[in-house]
Tab-separated table of C-alpha atoms in Angstrom:
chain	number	residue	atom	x	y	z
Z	1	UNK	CA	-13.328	-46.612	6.857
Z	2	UNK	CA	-9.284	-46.556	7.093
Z	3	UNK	CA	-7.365	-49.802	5.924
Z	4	UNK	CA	-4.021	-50.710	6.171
Z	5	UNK	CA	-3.827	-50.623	2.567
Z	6	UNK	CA	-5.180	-46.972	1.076
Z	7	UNK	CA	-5.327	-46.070	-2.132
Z	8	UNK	CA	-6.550	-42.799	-4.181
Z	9	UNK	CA	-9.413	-44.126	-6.516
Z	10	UNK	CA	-6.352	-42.929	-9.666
Z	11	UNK	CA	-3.750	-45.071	-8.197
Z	12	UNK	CA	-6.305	-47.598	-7.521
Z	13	UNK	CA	-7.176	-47.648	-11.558
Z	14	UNK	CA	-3.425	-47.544	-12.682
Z	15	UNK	CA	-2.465	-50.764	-11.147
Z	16	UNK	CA	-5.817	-52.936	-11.281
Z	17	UNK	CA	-7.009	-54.416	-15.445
Z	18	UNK	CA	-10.350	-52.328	-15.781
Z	19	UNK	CA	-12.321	-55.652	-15.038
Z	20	UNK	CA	-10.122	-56.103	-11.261
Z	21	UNK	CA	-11.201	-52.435	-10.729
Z	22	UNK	CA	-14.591	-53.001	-11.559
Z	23	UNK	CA	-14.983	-55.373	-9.117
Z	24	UNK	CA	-12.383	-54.826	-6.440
Z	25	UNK	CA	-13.486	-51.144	-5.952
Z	26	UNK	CA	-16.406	-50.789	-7.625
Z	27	UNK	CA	-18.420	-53.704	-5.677
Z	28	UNK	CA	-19.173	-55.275	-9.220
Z	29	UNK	CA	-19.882	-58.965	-10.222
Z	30	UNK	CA	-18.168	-61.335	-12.774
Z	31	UNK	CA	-20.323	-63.558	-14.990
Z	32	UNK	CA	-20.646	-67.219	-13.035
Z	33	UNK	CA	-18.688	-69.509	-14.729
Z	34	UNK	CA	-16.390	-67.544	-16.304
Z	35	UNK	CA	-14.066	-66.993	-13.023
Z	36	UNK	CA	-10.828	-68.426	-13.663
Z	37	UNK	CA	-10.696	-70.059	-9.914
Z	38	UNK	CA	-14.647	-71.484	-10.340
Z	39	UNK	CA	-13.665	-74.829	-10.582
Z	40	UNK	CA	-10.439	-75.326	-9.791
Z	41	UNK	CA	-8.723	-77.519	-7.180
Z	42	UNK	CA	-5.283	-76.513	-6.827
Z	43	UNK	CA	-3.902	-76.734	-3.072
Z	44	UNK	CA	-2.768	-73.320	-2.034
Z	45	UNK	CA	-3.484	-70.072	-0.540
Z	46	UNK	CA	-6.107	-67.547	-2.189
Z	47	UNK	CA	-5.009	-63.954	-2.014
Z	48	UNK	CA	-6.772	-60.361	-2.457
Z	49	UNK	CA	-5.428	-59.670	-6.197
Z	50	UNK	CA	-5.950	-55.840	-5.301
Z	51	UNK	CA	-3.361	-55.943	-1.664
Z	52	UNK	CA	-2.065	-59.630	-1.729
Z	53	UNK	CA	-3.716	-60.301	1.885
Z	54	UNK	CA	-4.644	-64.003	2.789
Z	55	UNK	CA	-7.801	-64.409	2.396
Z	56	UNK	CA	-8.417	-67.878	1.719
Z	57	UNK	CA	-7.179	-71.433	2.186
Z	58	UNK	CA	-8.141	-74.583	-0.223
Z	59	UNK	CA	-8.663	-76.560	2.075
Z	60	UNK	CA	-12.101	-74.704	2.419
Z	61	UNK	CA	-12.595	-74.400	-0.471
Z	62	UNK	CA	-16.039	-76.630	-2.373
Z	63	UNK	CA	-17.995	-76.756	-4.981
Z	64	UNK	CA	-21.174	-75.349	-4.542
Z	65	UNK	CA	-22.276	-74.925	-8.783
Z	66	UNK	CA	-23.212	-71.629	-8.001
Z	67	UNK	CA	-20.821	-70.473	-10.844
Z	68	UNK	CA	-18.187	-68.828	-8.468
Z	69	UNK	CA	-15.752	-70.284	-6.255
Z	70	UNK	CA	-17.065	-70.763	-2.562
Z	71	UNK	CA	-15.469	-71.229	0.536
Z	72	UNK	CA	-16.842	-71.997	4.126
Z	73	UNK	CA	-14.591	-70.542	5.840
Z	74	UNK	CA	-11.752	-67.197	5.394
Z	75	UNK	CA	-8.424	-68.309	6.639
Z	76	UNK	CA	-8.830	-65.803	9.368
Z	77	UNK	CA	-11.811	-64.047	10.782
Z	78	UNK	CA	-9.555	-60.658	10.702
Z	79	UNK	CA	-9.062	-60.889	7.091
Z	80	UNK	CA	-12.168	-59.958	5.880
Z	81	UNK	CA	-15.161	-57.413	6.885
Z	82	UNK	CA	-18.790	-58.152	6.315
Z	83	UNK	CA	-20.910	-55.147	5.346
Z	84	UNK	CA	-24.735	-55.379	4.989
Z	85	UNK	CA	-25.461	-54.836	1.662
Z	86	UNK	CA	-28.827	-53.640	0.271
Z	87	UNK	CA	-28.668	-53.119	-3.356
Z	88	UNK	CA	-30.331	-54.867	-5.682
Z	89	UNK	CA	-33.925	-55.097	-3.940
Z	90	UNK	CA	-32.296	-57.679	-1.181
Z	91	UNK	CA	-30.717	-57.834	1.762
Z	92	UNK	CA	-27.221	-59.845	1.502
Z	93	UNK	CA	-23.908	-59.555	3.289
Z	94	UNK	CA	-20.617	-58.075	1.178
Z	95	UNK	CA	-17.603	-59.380	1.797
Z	96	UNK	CA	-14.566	-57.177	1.334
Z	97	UNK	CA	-10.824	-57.457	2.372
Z	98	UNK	CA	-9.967	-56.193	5.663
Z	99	UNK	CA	-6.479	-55.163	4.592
Z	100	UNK	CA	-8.106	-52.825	1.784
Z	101	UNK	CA	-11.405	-52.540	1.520
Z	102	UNK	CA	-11.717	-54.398	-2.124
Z	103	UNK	CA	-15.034	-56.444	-2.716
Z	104	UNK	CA	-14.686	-59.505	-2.729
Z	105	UNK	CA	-18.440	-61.146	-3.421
Z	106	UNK	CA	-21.191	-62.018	-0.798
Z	107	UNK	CA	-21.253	-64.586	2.013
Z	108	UNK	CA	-24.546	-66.750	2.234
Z	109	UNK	CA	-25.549	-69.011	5.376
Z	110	UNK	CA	-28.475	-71.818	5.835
Z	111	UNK	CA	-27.979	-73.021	1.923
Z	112	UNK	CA	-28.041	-76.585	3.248
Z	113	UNK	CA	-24.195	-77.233	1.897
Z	114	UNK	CA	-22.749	-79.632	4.191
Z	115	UNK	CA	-19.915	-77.867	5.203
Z	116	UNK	CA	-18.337	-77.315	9.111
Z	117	UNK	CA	-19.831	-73.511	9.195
Z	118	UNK	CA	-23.367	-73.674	6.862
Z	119	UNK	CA	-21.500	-70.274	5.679
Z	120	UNK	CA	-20.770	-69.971	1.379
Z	121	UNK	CA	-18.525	-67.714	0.782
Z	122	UNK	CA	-19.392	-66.800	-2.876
Z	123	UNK	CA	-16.103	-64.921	-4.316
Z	124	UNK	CA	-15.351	-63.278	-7.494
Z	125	UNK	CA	-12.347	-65.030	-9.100
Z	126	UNK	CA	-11.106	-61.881	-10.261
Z	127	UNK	CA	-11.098	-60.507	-6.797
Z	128	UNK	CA	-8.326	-63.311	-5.893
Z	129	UNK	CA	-4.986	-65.026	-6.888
Z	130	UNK	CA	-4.173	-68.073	-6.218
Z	131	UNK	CA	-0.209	-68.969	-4.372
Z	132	UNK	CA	-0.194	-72.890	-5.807
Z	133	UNK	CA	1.321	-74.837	-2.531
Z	134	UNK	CA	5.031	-75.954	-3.676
């Protein structure tokens, strides 16, 4: 797939930590509760760490104790893709950034969470950074 953002896997690794690449481009998953964004509830925008694209918005942002932050809703349907994803002996959906292509976590529906769309958005911290509102 061609995003707006491309990258050669080498540039990719200079300018991402070795944990942001593991994730971002390497579909992998932080330890819950260790996520720097799990519980916090700053008002601001949440970002793609790997491109800087808007991905999120606090205000959709809830606590869901799953151990990563969660969000019902992106702050636009074009900023992120959802892939079917079959590893790990299940069927789930990935999310990734539309802008470039980094993972981003899953996105889970019919939890029972009493949110507008039934939709948890379950997001690696270290796929994000957060723009505190001023």
């Amino acid at each position: 797939m061609s995003y707006e953002v491309n990258k050669t896997d080498e540039q990719w690794r200079t300018e991402l930590s070795p944990e942001e690449y593991a994730v971002l481009r390497k579909a992998g998953t932080e330890r819950p509760f260790t996520g720097e964004y799990t519980d916090v509830t700053t008002e601001g925008v949440y970002a793609c760490r790997a491109c800087g694209a808007e991905l999120f918005r606090s205000d959709t942002k809830f606590e869901s104790h799953c151990g990563w932050p969660s969000f019902y809703d992106p702050a636009d349907t074009d900023a992120v893709e959802l892939i079917e994803d079959r590893s790990m002996g299940m069927v789930r959906v990935e999310v990734r950034c539309a802008r470039c292509g980094s993972h981003l976590g899953h996105v889970f529906e019919g939890e029972g969470y009493g949110t507008p769309t039934d939709q948890r958005y379950c997001i690696n911290s270290i796929s994000l950074k957060l723009a505190p509102k001023e």
